[in-house]
Amino acid sequence: MSLERAWQALQAGKSAEAFELYQTEIPHQPTRPELWWGLALLAWQSGEGRRAETFFKKALEWDPSASFLADAQAYGHFPPAFQQLLLSFILAIIAAWQAGPEREQARQLALLLNAYPATHAEQACILASLFHALAEPLLSECWCVLSLELAPSAQTWFVRAQLRFSQGERSGAEAACREALALDSGHWQARMLLGHLLLESYQLQEALAHYQQVLAQKPDFAPLYFHLGRMQQSLGNLEQAQLCYQRALALQPGQALWRLQAKICYAPLPVSELQLEQSLAQLRQALEDFQIPIRLSDWQNSLGQTNLDTLFDLHYFSEQPLALKQAFARHFQAPEAPLFHRRSRRLRLGVLVTPQHEGVFLFVSGRLLAALDPEQVEVILLIWPASEVIFAQELPQLQRFHLSPDWAFSVKAVQALNLDAVYFWEAGTDPLNYFMPFFRLGRVQFTSWGSGGSTGIPEMDYFLSSPALEGPQAAQCYSEKLVLSQALPIWYGPEQLLSSGKSRSALGLPETGVLALFPHNLLKLHPRFERVLAELAQFSPALRFVFVNSRNPVWNQQVQARLLKQISAEQLLFLPRLEPPDFLALLEQGDFALDPWPYGAGKLAFEAIALGLPLLTCPGQTLKSRIPMAIYQVLGISDCVAFSELEYLEKAKAMVQDPAYCLAFRETLLQRRAALFYQPQAPADFLKALQFMCSA
């Protein structure tokens, strides 16, 4: 009876009376959750947040289901002031718990509030933000809509921008940021996110202008200085990058990840072989000098956001970068691995794919995984919400498990799946897929040719390859145990090669003359390979080289400037970025293509050769330069394979002189390409390799 009177007094705003009644009941009813719930609200009302949380946890000890909390109907009958008290406390608890061990309890509380009637826009905005943090995008969107209907605010538009960004809707995120800034030009979080979005689309000057406005408001905001350092480094402005890194570290000297980044600062597009060799030597020395051990468990909240360089560029710089990659990985101390229980029935395989890598994954591995025998293996895609739409459309038969921006929560959630193996389609192309293996997501972890070569990560157990992709003494090129599958690890068909059929002129190319394509990522243009292009240009002044611009305009300018030192402008054609059907049309219009070294074509090789484009290649000793040769072996063709730089040049000159030969070779490729499509042994070989790795 006294507890009921205390609750009524609390609702009526009679705090002193309620407190006295609750105090008298502590000795008599210490196990009643209603007692501790009332005391929690009183403490919160008095500004004692820690005591309020302690009392609330006490209430949950006696009633973990929190049935003492009012449902929506009861909440609607409370006085407005009491509604606000209750609501503000629960919102604060959710905010405090959503990123910690009480995350699931926070989620349940948020779902309870989801049923409460919204009384004002701020409440709806806070709930939208919390549901976004709790990886509930649909509920977050609903509360965003309601908040904007009640009273549009910059903060709500910013929450919507974050939501759109996490779902991969870059244009929607940008529009929401601009709406936020239209309402409040001083909303620095929206301005910074807009800067990030503009930077992603390489609108560099506008992005920089927004960053500078943020710094004018928050001159001591260290993370933005670090981000500016990464931007300057990506553009090759190393002195400016170091100034930004040092400013960030002066503000936050304990940031070990930033300190490591400052140590390994290098240009992604070296202007010459000399600069490249100097960069590699400096990297070796920097990794040797850096003596700060980085416990990854201490930096979980930073790993996905810091944008630390994972040294993937080493694959472009050097044929064999394993020693450097291992030296880099040694600086990170992995958390203690959990125990996984071996499954006796069908295998459970998790496949991690990070945002913006979905297209390549679908072409190379997605359909192969979907073709595996479901009686033998259960495949679960480990993805972020941004990838949901494309995978729901393209691979509806595979399960999808969503990871959240909360690193620690995502790791624990995946570990709880008790996966027999986790396949990291790529490891090192971004911080997410580089650092996730350190946290041991499954009993066995492996990668394959999407990673370009060995990762150097101690926790990566296996590397899946094929005999045709490996050179002699291949095992020495890997920190992982090398597992060889007889078939090439790909599963694709002609329906994935739907060209727009555009003519040369429609693509912006000359209708006549010999066109040698270099349709690769411009980072693959090694300074040593430029000598080959220069000699070909001198051999045939009428020859045109066709490149496709990267999304980074500064990189495009740097590559053009390098080439113009040795090749006339009339011989260089740079096309803008092409949509996939037009890119495939380009492959149909070229006379032949040049495969560079040390990092040659991957997915592109399967597309080009299947479309009949002669791709001249010179395989090295490692996987990343041997994919075209492996494809030619399947087709029983060796004409376009050279084994030295001299032979490569001789074959290239012959193709320049004899376009009719290229045309005949194209017909041969088209006649034989069926051998590449849906190789019947590929799924069985992949499954056999998986079973071997999981049984070891």
Short mmCIF file of C-alpha atoms in Angstrom, two decimals, residues 192-577:
data_model
loop_
_atom_site.label_atom_id
_atom_site.label_comp_id
_atom_site.label_asym_id
_atom_site.label_seq_id
_atom_site.Cartn_x
_atom_site.Cartn_y
_atom_site.Cartn_z
CA MET A 192 31.60 17.59 -41.46
CA LEU A 193 29.53 14.66 -42.75
CA LEU A 194 28.80 16.69 -45.88
CA GLY A 195 32.54 17.21 -46.27
CA HIS A 196 33.12 13.46 -46.01
CA LEU A 197 30.44 12.80 -48.64
CA LEU A 198 31.91 15.36 -51.02
CA LEU A 199 35.37 13.92 -50.48
CA GLU A 200 34.08 10.43 -51.34
CA SER A 201 32.80 11.79 -54.64
CA TYR A 202 36.11 13.66 -55.11
CA GLN A 203 34.59 17.14 -55.01
CA LEU A 204 37.78 18.10 -53.25
CA GLN A 205 37.59 21.88 -53.14
CA GLU A 206 34.04 21.99 -51.78
CA ALA A 207 34.88 19.28 -49.24
CA LEU A 208 37.91 21.25 -48.06
CA ALA A 209 35.81 24.42 -47.75
CA HIS A 210 33.36 22.65 -45.44
CA TYR A 211 36.18 21.19 -43.36
CA GLN A 212 37.69 24.65 -42.94
CA GLN A 213 34.35 26.00 -41.74
CA VAL A 214 34.16 23.21 -39.17
CA LEU A 215 37.66 24.05 -37.94
CA ALA A 216 36.68 27.72 -37.66
CA GLN A 217 33.97 26.60 -35.22
CA LYS A 218 36.01 23.89 -33.51
CA PRO A 219 39.70 24.75 -33.91
CA ASP A 220 40.74 22.00 -31.49
CA PHE A 221 38.79 19.18 -33.14
CA ALA A 222 41.61 16.66 -33.48
CA PRO A 223 39.80 13.95 -35.54
CA LEU A 224 39.23 16.40 -38.38
CA TYR A 225 42.93 17.32 -38.51
CA PHE A 226 43.71 13.61 -38.79
CA HIS A 227 41.10 13.22 -41.53
CA LEU A 228 42.61 16.15 -43.42
CA GLY A 229 45.98 14.46 -43.11
CA ARG A 230 44.61 11.32 -44.74
CA MET A 231 43.11 13.43 -47.53
CA GLN A 232 46.38 15.26 -48.18
CA GLN A 233 48.32 11.98 -48.13
CA SER A 234 45.95 10.43 -50.68
CA LEU A 235 46.69 13.38 -52.96
CA GLY A 236 50.44 12.95 -52.54
CA ASN A 237 50.85 16.15 -50.50
CA LEU A 238 53.03 14.55 -47.83
CA GLU A 239 54.29 17.73 -46.14
CA GLN A 240 50.75 19.04 -45.66
CA ALA A 241 49.66 15.60 -44.48
CA GLN A 242 52.36 15.52 -41.81
CA LEU A 243 51.39 18.99 -40.59
CA CYS A 244 47.80 17.80 -40.14
CA TYR A 245 48.87 14.59 -38.40
CA GLN A 246 51.14 16.49 -36.01
CA ARG A 247 48.36 18.98 -35.20
CA ALA A 248 45.99 16.10 -34.43
CA LEU A 249 48.58 14.39 -32.24
CA ALA A 250 49.36 17.62 -30.39
CA LEU A 251 45.69 17.78 -29.42
CA GLN A 252 45.35 14.06 -28.65
CA PRO A 253 48.84 12.65 -28.03
CA GLY A 254 47.54 9.29 -26.82
CA GLN A 255 46.15 8.29 -30.22
CA ALA A 256 48.43 5.37 -31.10
CA LEU A 257 46.65 4.66 -34.40
CA TRP A 258 47.21 8.24 -35.56
CA ARG A 259 50.85 8.08 -34.50
CA LEU A 260 51.35 4.94 -36.58
CA GLN A 261 49.67 6.61 -39.58
CA ALA A 262 52.00 9.59 -39.29
CA LYS A 263 54.96 7.20 -39.32
CA ILE A 264 53.89 5.38 -42.50
CA CYS A 265 52.94 8.44 -44.54
CA TYR A 266 53.72 7.78 -48.24
CA ALA A 267 52.42 8.82 -51.66
CA PRO A 268 50.01 6.34 -53.28
CA LEU A 269 51.15 7.34 -56.79
CA PRO A 270 54.96 7.61 -56.81
CA VAL A 271 56.22 9.74 -59.68
CA SER A 272 59.20 7.54 -60.47
CA GLU A 273 60.88 4.24 -59.69
CA LEU A 274 63.31 6.13 -57.48
CA GLN A 275 60.55 7.65 -55.37
CA LEU A 276 58.84 4.27 -55.15
CA GLU A 277 62.01 2.59 -53.87
CA GLN A 278 62.53 5.42 -51.42
CA SER A 279 58.95 5.01 -50.17
CA LEU A 280 59.45 1.29 -49.61
CA ALA A 281 62.73 1.89 -47.76
CA GLN A 282 61.13 4.55 -45.57
CA LEU A 283 58.22 2.24 -44.80
CA ARG A 284 60.58 -0.52 -43.74
CA GLN A 285 62.43 1.84 -41.44
CA ALA A 286 59.24 3.38 -40.04
CA LEU A 287 57.74 0.00 -39.19
CA GLU A 288 61.00 -1.02 -37.53
CA ASP A 289 61.21 2.22 -35.51
CA PHE A 290 57.61 2.27 -34.32
CA GLN A 291 57.63 0.74 -30.85
CA ILE A 292 54.12 1.40 -29.49
CA PRO A 293 52.13 -1.85 -29.10
CA ILE A 294 48.52 -1.32 -30.14
CA ARG A 295 46.00 -3.43 -28.23
CA LEU A 296 43.11 -3.59 -30.65
CA SER A 297 40.59 -4.25 -27.89
CA ASP A 298 41.35 -0.74 -26.58
CA TRP A 299 40.60 0.87 -29.95
CA GLN A 300 37.48 -0.96 -31.10
CA ASN A 301 35.40 2.20 -31.33
CA SER A 302 38.03 3.79 -33.59
CA LEU A 303 38.96 1.01 -36.00
CA GLY A 304 36.05 1.44 -38.38
CA GLN A 305 36.21 5.24 -38.38
CA THR A 306 39.90 6.15 -38.23
CA ASN A 307 40.52 5.26 -41.89
CA LEU A 308 43.99 4.01 -41.02
CA ASP A 309 46.06 3.07 -44.05
CA THR A 310 46.20 -0.74 -44.21
CA LEU A 311 49.10 -0.77 -46.71
CA PHE A 312 47.07 -2.43 -49.46
CA ASP A 313 48.97 -0.16 -51.88
CA LEU A 314 52.03 -2.35 -51.33
CA HIS A 315 50.48 -4.81 -53.79
CA TYR A 316 50.81 -2.09 -56.47
CA PHE A 317 54.34 -1.16 -55.44
CA SER A 318 56.02 -4.54 -55.15
CA GLU A 319 55.64 -8.06 -56.47
CA GLN A 320 56.30 -9.53 -53.04
CA PRO A 321 55.33 -7.19 -50.15
CA LEU A 322 54.84 -9.95 -47.56
CA ALA A 323 57.68 -8.89 -45.24
CA LEU A 324 56.32 -5.35 -44.99
CA LYS A 325 52.76 -6.53 -44.47
CA GLN A 326 53.87 -8.84 -41.67
CA ALA A 327 55.90 -6.04 -40.08
CA PHE A 328 52.80 -3.85 -40.15
CA ALA A 329 50.51 -6.52 -38.68
CA ARG A 330 52.93 -7.22 -35.83
CA HIS A 331 52.15 -3.83 -34.30
CA PHE A 332 48.59 -4.93 -33.49
CA GLN A 333 47.84 -7.11 -30.49
CA ALA A 334 44.76 -9.24 -31.13
CA PRO A 335 42.21 -9.83 -28.36
CA GLU A 336 41.96 -13.27 -26.82
CA ALA A 337 40.05 -15.54 -29.18
CA PRO A 338 36.78 -17.10 -28.01
CA LEU A 339 36.17 -20.84 -28.02
CA PHE A 340 34.21 -22.14 -30.98
CA HIS A 341 32.43 -25.48 -30.89
CA ARG A 342 33.11 -27.81 -33.80
CA ARG A 343 29.89 -28.64 -35.63
CA SER A 344 29.16 -32.25 -36.50
CA ARG A 345 26.63 -31.64 -39.26
CA ARG A 346 26.76 -29.22 -42.18
CA LEU A 347 29.35 -26.48 -42.11
CA ARG A 348 28.44 -22.92 -41.25
CA LEU A 349 30.31 -20.38 -43.38
CA GLY A 350 30.24 -16.64 -42.76
CA VAL A 351 31.30 -14.38 -45.64
CA LEU A 352 32.32 -10.83 -44.77
CA VAL A 353 31.75 -8.18 -47.45
CA THR A 354 32.27 -4.51 -46.65
CA PRO A 355 30.32 -1.60 -48.21
CA GLN A 356 31.26 -0.44 -51.72
CA HIS A 357 32.81 -3.81 -52.57
CA GLU A 358 29.55 -5.59 -53.36
CA GLY A 359 29.81 -5.47 -57.16
CA VAL A 360 33.20 -7.14 -57.46
CA PHE A 361 32.25 -9.71 -54.83
CA LEU A 362 29.05 -10.62 -56.69
CA PHE A 363 30.92 -11.12 -59.95
CA VAL A 364 33.80 -13.11 -58.52
CA SER A 365 32.50 -15.06 -55.52
CA GLY A 366 28.86 -14.34 -54.77
CA ARG A 367 27.29 -16.70 -57.26
CA LEU A 368 29.90 -19.37 -56.58
CA LEU A 369 28.88 -19.37 -52.91
CA ALA A 370 25.21 -19.49 -53.87
CA ALA A 371 25.96 -22.59 -55.96
CA LEU A 372 27.36 -24.55 -53.00
CA ASP A 373 25.38 -27.58 -51.84
CA PRO A 374 23.08 -26.27 -49.05
CA GLU A 375 23.01 -29.75 -47.55
CA GLN A 376 26.75 -29.48 -46.98
CA VAL A 377 27.23 -25.83 -46.05
CA GLU A 378 25.10 -22.99 -44.71
CA VAL A 379 26.31 -19.66 -46.12
CA ILE A 380 25.67 -16.45 -44.15
CA LEU A 381 26.63 -13.08 -45.63
CA LEU A 382 28.08 -10.78 -42.96
CA ILE A 383 27.21 -7.33 -44.27
CA TRP A 384 26.37 -3.80 -43.20
CA PRO A 385 22.92 -2.25 -43.80
CA ALA A 386 24.31 -0.28 -46.75
CA SER A 387 24.67 -3.56 -48.66
CA GLU A 388 21.24 -5.01 -47.89
CA VAL A 389 19.38 -3.88 -51.00
CA ILE A 390 21.88 -5.20 -53.53
CA PHE A 391 22.32 -8.58 -51.81
CA ALA A 392 18.59 -9.04 -51.23
CA GLN A 393 18.14 -8.54 -54.97
CA GLU A 394 21.13 -10.46 -56.30
CA LEU A 395 21.55 -13.30 -53.76
CA PRO A 396 18.13 -13.75 -52.12
CA GLN A 397 18.84 -17.43 -51.43
CA LEU A 398 21.66 -16.63 -49.00
CA GLN A 399 21.13 -15.57 -45.40
CA ARG A 400 22.18 -12.04 -44.50
CA PHE A 401 23.42 -11.03 -41.07
CA HIS A 402 23.72 -7.29 -40.44
CA LEU A 403 26.66 -5.77 -38.64
CA SER A 404 26.35 -2.37 -36.96
CA PRO A 405 28.61 0.68 -36.63
CA ASP A 406 29.31 -0.54 -33.08
CA TRP A 407 32.48 -2.59 -33.60
CA ALA A 408 32.46 -4.47 -30.29
CA PHE A 409 28.79 -5.37 -30.61
CA SER A 410 29.24 -6.61 -34.18
CA VAL A 411 32.23 -8.77 -33.21
CA LYS A 412 30.36 -10.41 -30.34
CA ALA A 413 27.26 -10.91 -32.48
CA VAL A 414 29.23 -12.71 -35.20
CA GLN A 415 31.19 -14.78 -32.69
CA ALA A 416 27.87 -15.87 -31.17
CA LEU A 417 26.94 -17.44 -34.53
CA ASN A 418 29.59 -20.12 -33.83
CA LEU A 419 30.78 -20.17 -37.43
CA ASP A 420 32.98 -23.01 -38.62
CA ALA A 421 34.72 -20.63 -40.99
CA VAL A 422 34.71 -16.99 -42.02
CA TYR A 423 35.66 -16.10 -45.58
CA PHE A 424 37.08 -12.59 -45.87
CA TRP A 425 36.46 -11.97 -49.55
CA GLU A 426 38.87 -9.04 -49.27
CA ALA A 427 41.25 -8.30 -46.41
CA GLY A 428 43.02 -4.97 -46.43
CA THR A 429 41.04 -2.94 -48.95
CA ASP A 430 39.56 -0.97 -46.03
CA PRO A 431 40.03 -0.86 -42.24
CA LEU A 432 36.90 -2.93 -41.64
CA ASN A 433 38.03 -5.99 -43.57
CA TYR A 434 41.63 -5.58 -42.42
CA PHE A 435 41.05 -5.44 -38.67
CA MET A 436 38.05 -7.79 -38.36
CA PRO A 437 40.22 -10.95 -38.76
CA PHE A 438 42.26 -9.94 -35.70
CA PHE A 439 39.12 -10.46 -33.60
CA ARG A 440 38.68 -14.11 -34.66
CA LEU A 441 35.10 -14.15 -35.96
CA GLY A 442 35.06 -17.91 -36.64
CA ARG A 443 36.94 -21.08 -35.80
CA VAL A 444 38.75 -20.92 -39.17
CA GLN A 445 39.46 -17.72 -41.09
CA PHE A 446 40.55 -17.57 -44.73
CA THR A 447 40.77 -15.28 -47.70
CA SER A 448 41.39 -15.68 -51.42
CA TRP A 449 42.44 -13.74 -54.51
CA GLY A 450 40.19 -10.77 -53.70
CA SER A 451 42.92 -9.77 -51.24
CA GLY A 452 45.56 -9.54 -53.97
CA GLY A 453 47.95 -11.76 -52.06
CA SER A 454 48.96 -12.63 -48.53
CA THR A 455 47.52 -10.42 -45.79
CA GLY A 456 50.36 -10.85 -43.29
CA ILE A 457 47.71 -11.13 -40.55
CA PRO A 458 48.60 -13.87 -38.03
CA GLU A 459 44.93 -14.65 -37.34
CA MET A 460 44.23 -15.37 -41.03
CA ASP A 461 44.62 -19.15 -41.19
CA TYR A 462 44.38 -20.02 -44.89
CA PHE A 463 44.67 -18.53 -48.36
CA LEU A 464 42.55 -20.29 -51.00
CA SER A 465 44.06 -20.27 -54.47
CA SER A 466 44.53 -22.52 -57.50
CA PRO A 467 47.62 -24.23 -58.99
CA ALA A 468 47.21 -22.16 -62.15
CA LEU A 469 47.40 -18.94 -60.12
CA GLU A 470 50.59 -19.78 -58.25
CA GLY A 471 54.24 -19.76 -59.19
CA PRO A 472 57.02 -22.03 -57.98
CA GLN A 473 57.61 -22.07 -54.21
CA ALA A 474 54.23 -20.40 -53.77
CA ALA A 475 53.91 -21.28 -50.08
CA GLN A 476 56.80 -18.93 -49.29
CA CYS A 477 54.70 -16.01 -50.55
CA TYR A 478 52.08 -16.40 -47.83
CA SER A 479 51.85 -15.96 -44.08
CA GLU A 480 48.70 -18.10 -44.33
CA LYS A 481 48.66 -21.81 -45.10
CA LEU A 482 48.13 -22.13 -48.84
CA VAL A 483 45.21 -24.32 -49.96
CA LEU A 484 44.89 -25.07 -53.68
CA SER A 485 41.61 -25.74 -55.44
CA GLN A 486 41.92 -27.23 -58.92
CA ALA A 487 39.26 -25.03 -60.50
CA LEU A 488 39.57 -21.26 -60.69
CA PRO A 489 37.56 -19.85 -57.76
CA ILE A 490 34.92 -18.04 -59.83
CA TRP A 491 31.43 -18.80 -61.13
CA TYR A 492 30.08 -16.52 -63.85
CA GLY A 493 28.27 -16.50 -67.17
CA PRO A 494 27.52 -14.39 -70.25
CA GLU A 495 24.53 -12.70 -68.56
CA GLN A 496 27.06 -10.84 -66.41
CA LEU A 497 28.70 -9.37 -69.52
CA LEU A 498 25.86 -7.27 -70.89
CA SER A 499 27.52 -4.52 -72.91
CA SER A 500 25.77 -1.36 -74.07
CA GLY A 501 27.14 -2.11 -77.54
CA LYS A 502 28.23 1.50 -78.08
CA SER A 503 30.49 2.31 -81.00
CA ARG A 504 33.91 3.87 -80.74
CA SER A 505 32.59 7.33 -81.53
CA ALA A 506 29.77 6.97 -78.99
CA LEU A 507 32.42 6.23 -76.38
CA GLY A 508 34.49 9.25 -77.38
CA LEU A 509 37.10 7.24 -79.29
CA PRO A 510 38.47 7.66 -82.83
CA GLU A 511 36.75 5.37 -85.33
CA THR A 512 40.02 4.40 -87.01
CA GLY A 513 43.48 3.47 -85.83
CA VAL A 514 44.84 0.92 -83.40
CA LEU A 515 43.65 1.31 -79.80
CA ALA A 516 45.65 -0.27 -76.98
CA LEU A 517 43.55 -0.29 -73.83
CA PHE A 518 44.80 0.23 -70.28
CA PRO A 519 41.38 -0.04 -68.57
CA HIS A 520 42.80 -0.82 -65.13
CA ASN A 521 42.83 0.99 -61.82
CA LEU A 522 45.39 3.76 -62.39
CA LEU A 523 47.23 2.71 -59.22
CA LYS A 524 48.34 -0.36 -61.21
CA LEU A 525 50.41 1.84 -63.53
CA HIS A 526 53.81 1.04 -62.04
CA PRO A 527 56.63 3.44 -63.07
CA ARG A 528 58.53 0.47 -64.51
CA PHE A 529 55.60 -0.36 -66.80
CA GLU A 530 55.63 3.19 -68.18
CA ARG A 531 58.85 2.28 -70.00
CA VAL A 532 56.89 -0.34 -71.95
CA LEU A 533 54.25 2.21 -72.95
CA ALA A 534 56.92 4.72 -73.97
CA GLU A 535 58.72 2.21 -76.20
CA LEU A 536 55.45 1.16 -77.85
CA ALA A 537 54.55 4.81 -78.44
CA GLN A 538 57.91 5.43 -80.08
CA PHE A 539 57.57 2.26 -82.17
CA SER A 540 54.18 3.36 -83.55
CA PRO A 541 53.38 7.10 -83.37
CA ALA A 542 49.88 6.33 -84.69
CA LEU A 543 49.09 4.04 -81.75
CA ARG A 544 46.59 5.40 -79.20
CA PHE A 545 46.60 4.36 -75.55
CA VAL A 546 43.18 4.44 -73.88
CA PHE A 547 42.90 4.94 -70.12
CA VAL A 548 39.84 5.27 -67.89
CA ASN A 549 40.01 8.02 -65.32
CA SER A 550 39.79 7.22 -61.63
CA ARG A 551 37.27 8.96 -59.41
CA ASN A 552 40.13 11.08 -58.03
CA PRO A 553 40.81 14.02 -60.38
CA VAL A 554 44.19 14.70 -58.75
CA TRP A 555 45.34 11.15 -59.47
CA ASN A 556 44.22 11.56 -63.08
CA GLN A 557 46.29 14.73 -63.41
CA GLN A 558 49.33 13.10 -61.82
CA VAL A 559 49.20 10.07 -64.12
CA GLN A 560 48.76 12.24 -67.21
CA ALA A 561 51.70 14.42 -66.17
CA ARG A 562 53.90 11.35 -65.71
CA LEU A 563 52.99 9.89 -69.10
CA LEU A 564 53.38 13.18 -70.97
CA LYS A 565 57.06 13.19 -70.06
CA GLN A 566 57.55 10.20 -72.40
CA ILE A 567 54.49 10.01 -74.69
CA SER A 568 52.88 12.68 -76.86
CA ALA A 569 49.48 14.04 -75.86
CA GLU A 570 48.02 12.88 -79.21
CA GLN A 571 48.68 9.27 -78.25
CA LEU A 572 46.99 9.45 -74.84
CA LEU A 573 43.21 9.18 -74.49
CA PHE A 574 41.64 9.45 -71.04
CA LEU A 575 37.97 8.53 -70.86
CA PRO A 576 35.70 9.63 -68.02
CA ARG A 577 34.34 7.06 -65.58
#
